[in-house]
């Protein structure tokens, strides 16, 4: 599932790299402003319909039709509100061009609401192949028109138009890929409304936890600085969040099936959490270590402002993906939406206070540092809270897993920085050598620590099995 998700993300990343060479940070900043405001409004109207469908045992047609109708109404409301707040948003960001961009982008909300709710059945049935096909085709249909328009017009309107085309294609494609045909119905609206009492506020806080720092940078800095900061945040998410998100999408239905067997659920969650730690800290601190060559090689010299920001946001992303795992799907499966609500709002309060203090300096780098510190603090706090939610978990075992993984990642970071060879004139060669050093150190230390812990079942054992399988297959092929 992770590999499939990376294939989809790879298409988007390739598009971003090409667009970064053709457009300016200011162009990206204008579109990022519009996308963030729309994203916040989406969180305000999101009732968690697909999560409830996944959690419900054997949902019938009335449940799917009610969910689709609610999502359609949400999208129509969203489009109207985005159009109306376009002018106030342009005043907040001090960017007059934003008003027209948001008004045009509002149309995309309507397309989103028309998506076929039948696609949720792919996840319920654990049909990851079709889930992947849907995501990949949607991304391709969005990327190709965007690139064509950028090559023709070379401005931010190409990004806006590409997003609209992608949303329209996604809606049409959803009916091609799944035979379900939804109908207008609100017969079970009370069930969804009671669920949304906790989910909607949690979604709002969750979105602000991800984007509050970018909102502040957009207010304090220029449009170009906002664009560079947002791209740095996106790159950090590719290295961390894009690993955990597909895993949690795949695991969530399995968690739901284990909710009546708490011991099995606790064991499964502990394995997933450790895997998220290994991947998150490994790729997060790895990205931080090679940020300079990575940004200049992939995006170009005009994006140099993003380098120091990316270093901190990559670490922030590593902590954030662990925090999200602790406060996300597992609480929904256990019907602890009220606790999830309290935790995400507590996180927002701590996060906002940290950013407010850092904003006094007016520097985007200080905001990135504050975001990292607040996220790390909250991650440890929620980790120690988990045994109270799942008593079968051990606080010491969870903390040992976190400290061990973070220490290994920190050693890897130090090794890459220490052995970096700036005298090599080619960035691509330097980056490749740094990646090789980092991967060798991290994998070697991780396997050594795994062996010292008695070789428990987890990502390390899966890696060993994968390598052995490849070696055996290669041996049979050479006979």
GROMACS .gro file of C-alpha atoms in nm:
model
  479
    1UNK     CA    1   0.000   0.000   0.000
    2UNK     CA    2   0.284   0.239   0.081
    3UNK     CA    3   0.451   0.162  -0.253
    4UNK     CA    4   0.125   0.227  -0.435
    5UNK     CA    5   0.073   0.552  -0.250
    6UNK     CA    6   0.426   0.658  -0.336
    7UNK     CA    7   0.358   0.583  -0.702
    8UNK     CA    8   0.064   0.824  -0.689
    9UNK     CA    9   0.261   1.079  -0.492
   10UNK     CA   10   0.549   1.038  -0.734
   11UNK     CA   11   0.332   1.167  -1.016
   12UNK     CA   12   0.238   1.469  -0.808
   13UNK     CA   13   0.598   1.525  -0.697
   14UNK     CA   14   0.719   1.515  -1.057
   15UNK     CA   15   0.455   1.772  -1.145
   16UNK     CA   16   0.562   1.996  -0.855
   17UNK     CA   17   0.928   1.976  -0.955
   18UNK     CA   18   0.849   2.074  -1.314
   19UNK     CA   19   0.615   2.353  -1.208
   20UNK     CA   20   0.873   2.486  -0.960
   21UNK     CA   21   1.114   2.531  -1.250
   22UNK     CA   22   0.854   2.711  -1.462
   23UNK     CA   23   0.681   2.926  -1.199
   24UNK     CA   24   0.795   3.148  -0.913
   25UNK     CA   25   0.751   3.101  -0.537
   26UNK     CA   26   0.500   3.388  -0.549
   27UNK     CA   27   0.283   3.195  -0.797
   28UNK     CA   28   0.281   2.897  -0.564
   29UNK     CA   29   0.208   3.128  -0.271
   30UNK     CA   30  -0.112   3.266  -0.424
   31UNK     CA   31  -0.251   2.919  -0.494
   32UNK     CA   32  -0.142   2.795  -0.151
   33UNK     CA   33  -0.335   3.079   0.014
   34UNK     CA   34  -0.651   2.983  -0.174
   35UNK     CA   35  -0.607   2.613  -0.104
   36UNK     CA   36  -0.552   2.668   0.269
   37UNK     CA   37  -0.863   2.879   0.316
   38UNK     CA   38  -1.070   2.627   0.121
   39UNK     CA   39  -0.917   2.345   0.324
   40UNK     CA   40  -1.015   2.511   0.652
   41UNK     CA   41  -1.371   2.560   0.530
   42UNK     CA   42  -1.379   2.196   0.416
   43UNK     CA   43  -1.282   2.086   0.766
   44UNK     CA   44  -1.564   2.301   0.905
   45UNK     CA   45  -1.823   2.119   0.695
   46UNK     CA   46  -1.675   1.767   0.706
   47UNK     CA   47  -1.897   1.529   0.904
   48UNK     CA   48  -1.670   1.225   0.876
   49UNK     CA   49  -1.913   1.037   0.651
   50UNK     CA   50  -1.670   0.786   0.502
   51UNK     CA   51  -1.518   0.703   0.842
   52UNK     CA   52  -1.864   0.621   0.975
   53UNK     CA   53  -1.936   0.402   0.672
   54UNK     CA   54  -1.615   0.208   0.733
   55UNK     CA   55  -1.693   0.163   1.100
   56UNK     CA   56  -2.056   0.059   1.048
   57UNK     CA   57  -2.121  -0.313   1.018
   58UNK     CA   58  -2.285  -0.400   0.686
   59UNK     CA   59  -2.411  -0.053   0.585
   60UNK     CA   60  -2.709  -0.070   0.348
   61UNK     CA   61  -2.801   0.146   0.051
   62UNK     CA   62  -2.976   0.405   0.267
   63UNK     CA   63  -2.649   0.464   0.458
   64UNK     CA   64  -2.447   0.515   0.138
   65UNK     CA   65  -2.712   0.739  -0.018
   66UNK     CA   66  -2.740   0.950   0.297
   67UNK     CA   67  -2.361   0.986   0.311
   68UNK     CA   68  -2.346   1.093  -0.055
   69UNK     CA   69  -2.628   1.345  -0.014
   70UNK     CA   70  -2.464   1.497   0.293
   71UNK     CA   71  -2.132   1.526   0.108
   72UNK     CA   72  -2.306   1.691  -0.189
   73UNK     CA   73  -2.476   1.946   0.036
   74UNK     CA   74  -2.148   2.009   0.213
   75UNK     CA   75  -1.971   2.076  -0.117
   76UNK     CA   76  -2.238   2.320  -0.237
   77UNK     CA   77  -2.219   2.506   0.093
   78UNK     CA   78  -1.840   2.503   0.074
   79UNK     CA   79  -1.837   2.652  -0.276
   80UNK     CA   80  -2.065   2.934  -0.167
   81UNK     CA   81  -1.865   3.016   0.146
   82UNK     CA   82  -1.530   3.008  -0.038
   83UNK     CA   83  -1.670   3.255  -0.290
   84UNK     CA   84  -1.797   3.486  -0.013
   85UNK     CA   85  -1.479   3.487   0.198
   86UNK     CA   86  -1.250   3.552  -0.099
   87UNK     CA   87  -1.230   3.925  -0.030
   88UNK     CA   88  -1.166   3.899   0.348
   89UNK     CA   89  -0.899   3.636   0.278
   90UNK     CA   90  -0.723   3.867   0.032
   91UNK     CA   91  -0.715   4.138   0.300
   92UNK     CA   92  -0.570   3.899   0.561
   93UNK     CA   93  -0.289   3.783   0.332
   94UNK     CA   94  -0.244   4.132   0.183
   95UNK     CA   95  -0.265   3.981  -0.166
   96UNK     CA   96  -0.529   4.144  -0.396
   97UNK     CA   97  -0.492   3.873  -0.663
   98UNK     CA   98  -0.615   3.610  -0.420
   99UNK     CA   99  -0.979   3.724  -0.440
  100UNK     CA  100  -1.029   3.625  -0.804
  101UNK     CA  101  -0.835   3.302  -0.757
  102UNK     CA  102  -1.059   3.191  -0.470
  103UNK     CA  103  -1.378   3.284  -0.650
  104UNK     CA  104  -1.283   3.072  -0.949
  105UNK     CA  105  -1.152   2.788  -0.730
  106UNK     CA  106  -1.487   2.769  -0.549
  107UNK     CA  107  -1.622   2.571  -0.842
  108UNK     CA  108  -1.393   2.284  -0.746
  109UNK     CA  109  -1.594   2.226  -0.429
  110UNK     CA  110  -1.900   2.135  -0.635
  111UNK     CA  111  -1.707   1.872  -0.831
  112UNK     CA  112  -1.576   1.714  -0.511
  113UNK     CA  113  -1.928   1.666  -0.377
  114UNK     CA  114  -2.032   1.477  -0.690
  115UNK     CA  115  -1.782   1.195  -0.632
  116UNK     CA  116  -1.930   0.846  -0.625
  117UNK     CA  117  -1.964   0.729  -0.263
  118UNK     CA  118  -1.932   0.374  -0.393
  119UNK     CA  119  -1.553   0.414  -0.391
  120UNK     CA  120  -1.567   0.370  -0.012
  121UNK     CA  121  -1.660   0.007  -0.080
  122UNK     CA  122  -1.309  -0.051  -0.216
  123UNK     CA  123  -1.168   0.033   0.127
  124UNK     CA  124  -1.430  -0.169   0.314
  125UNK     CA  125  -1.346  -0.471   0.100
  126UNK     CA  126  -0.970  -0.403   0.136
  127UNK     CA  127  -0.950  -0.374  -0.243
  128UNK     CA  128  -0.630  -0.170  -0.244
  129UNK     CA  129  -0.569  -0.231  -0.612
  130UNK     CA  130  -0.878  -0.037  -0.715
  131UNK     CA  131  -0.810   0.226  -0.450
  132UNK     CA  132  -0.468   0.273  -0.607
  133UNK     CA  133  -0.604   0.282  -0.963
  134UNK     CA  134  -0.854   0.551  -0.862
  135UNK     CA  135  -0.590   0.768  -0.700
  136UNK     CA  136  -0.338   0.727  -0.979
  137UNK     CA  137  -0.579   0.807  -1.263
  138UNK     CA  138  -0.715   1.106  -1.075
  139UNK     CA  139  -0.364   1.241  -1.024
  140UNK     CA  140  -0.269   1.188  -1.389
  141UNK     CA  141  -0.582   1.363  -1.517
  142UNK     CA  142  -0.501   1.657  -1.292
  143UNK     CA  143  -0.128   1.680  -1.362
  144UNK     CA  144  -0.130   1.659  -1.740
  145UNK     CA  145  -0.369   1.954  -1.804
  146UNK     CA  146  -0.187   2.160  -1.540
  147UNK     CA  147   0.151   2.109  -1.707
  148UNK     CA  148   0.009   2.192  -2.049
  149UNK     CA  149  -0.151   2.512  -1.919
  150UNK     CA  150   0.166   2.618  -1.735
  151UNK     CA  151   0.376   2.569  -2.048
  152UNK     CA  152   0.132   2.794  -2.235
  153UNK     CA  153   0.055   3.068  -1.980
  154UNK     CA  154   0.345   3.051  -1.728
  155UNK     CA  155   0.145   3.190  -1.433
  156UNK     CA  156  -0.058   3.086  -1.128
  157UNK     CA  157  -0.385   3.063  -1.322
  158UNK     CA  158  -0.256   2.743  -1.478
  159UNK     CA  159  -0.239   2.587  -1.132
  160UNK     CA  160  -0.595   2.698  -1.058
  161UNK     CA  161  -0.727   2.560  -1.385
  162UNK     CA  162  -0.540   2.234  -1.338
  163UNK     CA  163  -0.698   2.184  -0.996
  164UNK     CA  164  -1.047   2.239  -1.139
  165UNK     CA  165  -0.987   1.997  -1.423
  166UNK     CA  166  -0.854   1.738  -1.179
  167UNK     CA  167  -1.161   1.771  -0.955
  168UNK     CA  168  -1.397   1.733  -1.250
  169UNK     CA  169  -1.207   1.429  -1.380
  170UNK     CA  170  -1.210   1.270  -1.035
  171UNK     CA  171  -1.587   1.302  -1.017
  172UNK     CA  172  -1.642   1.151  -1.363
  173UNK     CA  173  -1.386   0.879  -1.305
  174UNK     CA  174  -1.553   0.767  -0.982
  175UNK     CA  175  -1.861   0.658  -1.177
  176UNK     CA  176  -1.654   0.476  -1.435
  177UNK     CA  177  -1.460   0.278  -1.174
  178UNK     CA  178  -1.752   0.172  -0.954
  179UNK     CA  179  -2.103   0.064  -1.062
  180UNK     CA  180  -2.278   0.209  -0.758
  181UNK     CA  181  -2.518   0.493  -0.845
  182UNK     CA  182  -2.610   0.707  -0.543
  183UNK     CA  183  -2.949   0.868  -0.494
  184UNK     CA  184  -3.059   1.171  -0.300
  185UNK     CA  185  -3.162   1.063   0.048
  186UNK     CA  186  -3.141   1.189   0.406
  187UNK     CA  187  -3.320   0.897   0.567
  188UNK     CA  188  -3.033   0.835   0.815
  189UNK     CA  189  -2.914   1.190   0.868
  190UNK     CA  190  -2.952   1.169   1.248
  191UNK     CA  191  -2.693   0.891   1.264
  192UNK     CA  192  -2.440   1.098   1.072
  193UNK     CA  193  -2.526   1.414   1.265
  194UNK     CA  194  -2.462   1.248   1.602
  195UNK     CA  195  -2.128   1.120   1.475
  196UNK     CA  196  -2.027   1.462   1.342
  197UNK     CA  197  -2.079   1.630   1.681
  198UNK     CA  198  -1.729   1.516   1.774
  199UNK     CA  199  -1.573   1.464   1.431
  200UNK     CA  200  -1.633   1.808   1.277
  201UNK     CA  201  -1.467   2.009   1.559
  202UNK     CA  202  -1.186   1.752   1.563
  203UNK     CA  203  -1.139   1.794   1.187
  204UNK     CA  204  -1.118   2.172   1.224
  205UNK     CA  205  -0.855   2.148   1.496
  206UNK     CA  206  -0.670   1.879   1.301
  207UNK     CA  207  -0.648   2.098   0.992
  208UNK     CA  208  -0.530   2.400   1.190
  209UNK     CA  209  -0.268   2.183   1.358
  210UNK     CA  210  -0.129   2.109   1.013
  211UNK     CA  211  -0.157   2.457   0.864
  212UNK     CA  212  -0.153   2.714   1.145
  213UNK     CA  213   0.217   2.787   1.090
  214UNK     CA  214   0.161   2.839   0.718
  215UNK     CA  215  -0.129   3.077   0.789
  216UNK     CA  216   0.098   3.283   1.016
  217UNK     CA  217   0.381   3.292   0.761
  218UNK     CA  218   0.129   3.406   0.498
  219UNK     CA  219   0.027   3.696   0.721
  220UNK     CA  220   0.377   3.800   0.829
  221UNK     CA  221   0.576   3.739   0.511
  222UNK     CA  222   0.550   3.804   0.141
  223UNK     CA  223   0.361   3.589  -0.107
  224UNK     CA  224   0.692   3.444  -0.229
  225UNK     CA  225   0.798   3.353   0.128
  226UNK     CA  226   0.460   3.194   0.181
  227UNK     CA  227   0.504   2.988  -0.136
  228UNK     CA  228   0.852   2.872  -0.036
  229UNK     CA  229   0.741   2.783   0.319
  230UNK     CA  230   0.441   2.590   0.189
  231UNK     CA  231   0.650   2.395  -0.062
  232UNK     CA  232   0.895   2.310   0.217
  233UNK     CA  233   0.602   2.184   0.424
  234UNK     CA  234   0.483   1.975   0.129
  235UNK     CA  235   0.827   1.821   0.081
  236UNK     CA  236   0.844   1.735   0.451
  237UNK     CA  237   0.504   1.567   0.423
  238UNK     CA  238   0.622   1.358   0.130
  239UNK     CA  239   0.905   1.227   0.346
  240UNK     CA  240   0.688   1.149   0.650
  241UNK     CA  241   0.310   1.181   0.619
  242UNK     CA  242   0.291   1.008   0.283
  243UNK     CA  243   0.434   0.697   0.448
  244UNK     CA  244   0.186   0.682   0.733
  245UNK     CA  245  -0.132   0.791   0.557
  246UNK     CA  246  -0.159   0.493   0.321
  247UNK     CA  247  -0.066   0.261   0.606
  248UNK     CA  248  -0.344   0.398   0.826
  249UNK     CA  249  -0.593   0.385   0.539
  250UNK     CA  250  -0.505   0.019   0.494
  251UNK     CA  251  -0.499  -0.064   0.865
  252UNK     CA  252  -0.817   0.120   0.968
  253UNK     CA  253  -1.059  -0.149   0.837
  254UNK     CA  254  -0.847  -0.414   1.012
  255UNK     CA  255  -0.854  -0.216   1.337
  256UNK     CA  256  -1.232  -0.199   1.305
  257UNK     CA  257  -1.251  -0.579   1.275
  258UNK     CA  258  -1.036  -0.622   1.589
  259UNK     CA  259  -1.226  -0.378   1.807
  260UNK     CA  260  -1.399  -0.662   1.995
  261UNK     CA  261  -1.062  -0.825   2.073
  262UNK     CA  262  -0.875  -0.563   2.271
  263UNK     CA  263  -0.558  -0.768   2.318
  264UNK     CA  264  -0.519  -0.832   1.946
  265UNK     CA  265  -0.601  -0.468   1.873
  266UNK     CA  266  -0.333  -0.351   2.117
  267UNK     CA  267  -0.068  -0.578   1.963
  268UNK     CA  268  -0.160  -0.468   1.611
  269UNK     CA  269  -0.154  -0.102   1.710
  270UNK     CA  270   0.187  -0.133   1.879
  271UNK     CA  271   0.337  -0.286   1.563
  272UNK     CA  272   0.187  -0.014   1.346
  273UNK     CA  273   0.307   0.260   1.580
  274UNK     CA  274   0.664   0.125   1.581
  275UNK     CA  275   0.660   0.102   1.202
  276UNK     CA  276   0.542   0.463   1.178
  277UNK     CA  277   0.823   0.570   1.413
  278UNK     CA  278   1.089   0.392   1.209
  279UNK     CA  279   0.970   0.526   0.876
  280UNK     CA  280   0.881   0.872   1.003
  281UNK     CA  281   1.205   0.945   1.188
  282UNK     CA  282   1.420   0.770   0.930
  283UNK     CA  283   1.287   0.964   0.635
  284UNK     CA  284   1.221   1.283   0.834
  285UNK     CA  285   1.571   1.330   0.973
  286UNK     CA  286   1.716   1.194   0.652
  287UNK     CA  287   1.541   1.469   0.459
  288UNK     CA  288   1.664   1.728   0.709
  289UNK     CA  289   2.022   1.609   0.663
  290UNK     CA  290   2.020   1.649   0.283
  291UNK     CA  291   1.785   1.951   0.263
  292UNK     CA  292   2.031   2.190   0.094
  293UNK     CA  293   2.123   1.971  -0.204
  294UNK     CA  294   1.770   1.829  -0.222
  295UNK     CA  295   1.600   2.169  -0.259
  296UNK     CA  296   1.850   2.322  -0.500
  297UNK     CA  297   1.869   2.009  -0.715
  298UNK     CA  298   1.495   1.943  -0.736
  299UNK     CA  299   1.345   2.293  -0.727
  300UNK     CA  300   1.619   2.530  -0.840
  301UNK     CA  301   1.818   2.816  -0.689
  302UNK     CA  302   1.515   3.045  -0.655
  303UNK     CA  303   1.386   2.818  -0.376
  304UNK     CA  304   1.690   2.854  -0.149
  305UNK     CA  305   1.474   3.026   0.116
  306UNK     CA  306   1.304   2.691   0.177
  307UNK     CA  307   1.622   2.504   0.284
  308UNK     CA  308   1.647   2.597   0.656
  309UNK     CA  309   1.269   2.579   0.688
  310UNK     CA  310   1.266   2.228   0.540
  311UNK     CA  311   1.526   2.107   0.791
  312UNK     CA  312   1.297   2.191   1.083
  313UNK     CA  313   0.969   2.096   0.917
  314UNK     CA  314   1.106   1.753   0.824
  315UNK     CA  315   1.169   1.683   1.194
  316UNK     CA  316   0.830   1.832   1.275
  317UNK     CA  317   0.674   1.598   1.020
  318UNK     CA  318   0.839   1.296   1.181
  319UNK     CA  319   0.694   1.388   1.520
  320UNK     CA  320   0.362   1.482   1.364
  321UNK     CA  321   0.307   1.150   1.191
  322UNK     CA  322   0.362   0.965   1.520
  323UNK     CA  323   0.128   1.206   1.698
  324UNK     CA  324  -0.138   1.157   1.432
  325UNK     CA  325  -0.113   0.780   1.470
  326UNK     CA  326  -0.164   0.814   1.846
  327UNK     CA  327  -0.467   1.043   1.820
  328UNK     CA  328  -0.633   0.928   1.497
  329UNK     CA  329  -0.795   0.611   1.371
  330UNK     CA  330  -0.734   0.404   1.684
  331UNK     CA  331  -0.957   0.636   1.888
  332UNK     CA  332  -1.231   0.626   1.625
  333UNK     CA  333  -1.227   0.246   1.622
  334UNK     CA  334  -1.262   0.240   2.000
  335UNK     CA  335  -1.553   0.487   1.989
  336UNK     CA  336  -1.347   0.747   2.175
  337UNK     CA  337  -1.438   1.041   1.952
  338UNK     CA  338  -1.484   1.267   2.253
  339UNK     CA  339  -1.127   1.196   2.368
  340UNK     CA  340  -1.002   1.252   2.014
  341UNK     CA  341  -1.184   1.585   2.016
  342UNK     CA  342  -1.018   1.693   2.341
  343UNK     CA  343  -0.672   1.583   2.234
  344UNK     CA  344  -0.670   1.760   1.897
  345UNK     CA  345  -0.797   2.081   2.053
  346UNK     CA  346  -0.541   2.058   2.332
  347UNK     CA  347  -0.279   2.012   2.065
  348UNK     CA  348  -0.410   2.319   1.880
  349UNK     CA  349  -0.395   2.533   2.194
  350UNK     CA  350  -0.035   2.433   2.273
  351UNK     CA  351   0.061   2.461   1.905
  352UNK     CA  352  -0.098   2.804   1.866
  353UNK     CA  353   0.064   2.944   2.181
  354UNK     CA  354   0.405   2.829   2.061
  355UNK     CA  355   0.354   2.984   1.719
  356UNK     CA  356   0.222   3.308   1.870
  357UNK     CA  357   0.535   3.344   2.081
  358UNK     CA  358   0.758   3.267   1.783
  359UNK     CA  359   0.570   3.507   1.555
  360UNK     CA  360   0.692   3.805   1.758
  361UNK     CA  361   1.027   3.772   1.581
  362UNK     CA  362   0.862   3.793   1.240
  363UNK     CA  363   1.087   3.515   1.107
  364UNK     CA  364   0.949   3.208   0.931
  365UNK     CA  365   1.237   2.997   1.060
  366UNK     CA  366   1.141   3.069   1.421
  367UNK     CA  367   0.786   2.961   1.342
  368UNK     CA  368   0.916   2.634   1.197
  369UNK     CA  369   1.125   2.577   1.511
  370UNK     CA  370   0.828   2.647   1.736
  371UNK     CA  371   0.610   2.409   1.537
  372UNK     CA  372   0.870   2.134   1.576
  373UNK     CA  373   0.912   2.185   1.950
  374UNK     CA  374   0.538   2.192   2.021
  375UNK     CA  375   0.473   1.883   1.810
  376UNK     CA  376   0.753   1.686   1.979
  377UNK     CA  377   0.623   1.780   2.324
  378UNK     CA  378   0.268   1.674   2.239
  379UNK     CA  379   0.389   1.352   2.079
  380UNK     CA  380   0.557   1.239   2.401
  381UNK     CA  381   0.255   1.340   2.609
  382UNK     CA  382   0.009   1.144   2.396
  383UNK     CA  383   0.244   0.846   2.387
  384UNK     CA  384   0.242   0.828   2.767
  385UNK     CA  385  -0.137   0.861   2.763
  386UNK     CA  386  -0.197   0.558   2.538
  387UNK     CA  387  -0.174   0.290   2.813
  388UNK     CA  388  -0.473   0.454   2.981
  389UNK     CA  389  -0.670   0.410   2.659
  390UNK     CA  390  -0.538   0.062   2.583
  391UNK     CA  391  -0.427  -0.089   2.918
  392UNK     CA  392  -0.262  -0.378   2.735
  393UNK     CA  393   0.007  -0.134   2.618
  394UNK     CA  394   0.316  -0.058   2.825
  395UNK     CA  395   0.421   0.305   2.864
  396UNK     CA  396   0.785   0.198   2.904
  397UNK     CA  397   0.776  -0.019   2.591
  398UNK     CA  398   0.628   0.264   2.385
  399UNK     CA  399   0.875   0.519   2.520
  400UNK     CA  400   1.168   0.281   2.463
  401UNK     CA  401   1.058   0.234   2.101
  402UNK     CA  402   1.036   0.612   2.051
  403UNK     CA  403   1.368   0.696   2.218
  404UNK     CA  404   1.553   0.415   2.043
  405UNK     CA  405   1.423   0.506   1.699
  406UNK     CA  406   1.479   0.880   1.748
  407UNK     CA  407   1.835   0.820   1.873
  408UNK     CA  408   1.921   0.605   1.572
  409UNK     CA  409   1.780   0.872   1.341
  410UNK     CA  410   1.980   1.143   1.519
  411UNK     CA  411   2.301   0.940   1.480
  412UNK     CA  412   2.221   0.898   1.112
  413UNK     CA  413   2.171   1.275   1.078
  414UNK     CA  414   2.506   1.340   1.245
  415UNK     CA  415   2.683   1.086   1.025
  416UNK     CA  416   2.547   1.242   0.705
  417UNK     CA  417   2.642   1.595   0.813
  418UNK     CA  418   2.987   1.485   0.932
  419UNK     CA  419   3.070   1.285   0.619
  420UNK     CA  420   2.918   1.533   0.373
  421UNK     CA  421   3.167   1.632   0.100
  422UNK     CA  422   3.094   1.989  -0.020
  423UNK     CA  423   3.407   1.981  -0.235
  424UNK     CA  424   3.227   1.759  -0.488
  425UNK     CA  425   3.100   2.003  -0.753
  426UNK     CA  426   2.789   1.805  -0.854
  427UNK     CA  427   2.487   1.824  -0.626
  428UNK     CA  428   2.339   1.500  -0.759
  429UNK     CA  429   2.654   1.307  -0.668
  430UNK     CA  430   2.670   1.466  -0.323
  431UNK     CA  431   2.305   1.387  -0.261
  432UNK     CA  432   2.344   1.025  -0.371
  433UNK     CA  433   2.645   0.974  -0.143
  434UNK     CA  434   2.466   1.134   0.153
  435UNK     CA  435   2.161   0.914   0.098
  436UNK     CA  436   2.382   0.605   0.081
  437UNK     CA  437   2.557   0.698   0.405
  438UNK     CA  438   2.231   0.775   0.583
  439UNK     CA  439   2.057   0.458   0.468
  440UNK     CA  440   2.354   0.240   0.566
  441UNK     CA  441   2.384   0.390   0.913
  442UNK     CA  442   2.011   0.388   0.986
  443UNK     CA  443   1.942   0.035   0.863
  444UNK     CA  444   2.251  -0.110   1.035
  445UNK     CA  445   2.175   0.050   1.371
  446UNK     CA  446   1.805  -0.038   1.348
  447UNK     CA  447   1.881  -0.404   1.284
  448UNK     CA  448   2.139  -0.408   1.566
  449UNK     CA  449   1.887  -0.260   1.809
  450UNK     CA  450   1.621  -0.504   1.689
  451UNK     CA  451   1.857  -0.793   1.756
  452UNK     CA  452   1.936  -0.660   2.105
  453UNK     CA  453   1.562  -0.650   2.181
  454UNK     CA  454   1.522  -1.019   2.097
  455UNK     CA  455   1.411  -0.984   1.734
  456UNK     CA  456   1.042  -0.905   1.796
  457UNK     CA  457   0.793  -0.925   1.509
  458UNK     CA  458   0.782  -0.590   1.331
  459UNK     CA  459   0.908  -0.390   1.037
  460UNK     CA  460   1.264  -0.518   1.087
  461UNK     CA  461   1.158  -0.884   1.063
  462UNK     CA  462   0.947  -0.802   0.757
  463UNK     CA  463   1.250  -0.640   0.595
  464UNK     CA  464   1.464  -0.948   0.667
  465UNK     CA  465   1.198  -1.176   0.520
  466UNK     CA  466   1.172  -0.956   0.211
  467UNK     CA  467   1.549  -0.960   0.153
  468UNK     CA  468   1.570  -1.335   0.204
  469UNK     CA  469   1.283  -1.389  -0.038
  470UNK     CA  470   1.452  -1.175  -0.301
  471UNK     CA  471   1.781  -1.358  -0.252
  472UNK     CA  472   1.614  -1.700  -0.286
  473UNK     CA  473   1.427  -1.586  -0.597
  474UNK     CA  474   1.750  -1.455  -0.748
  475UNK     CA  475   1.926  -1.782  -0.666
  476UNK     CA  476   1.655  -1.988  -0.837
  477UNK     CA  477   1.668  -1.759  -1.140
  478UNK     CA  478   2.045  -1.805  -1.183
  479UNK     CA  479   2.037  -2.185  -1.167
   0.00000   0.00000   0.00000
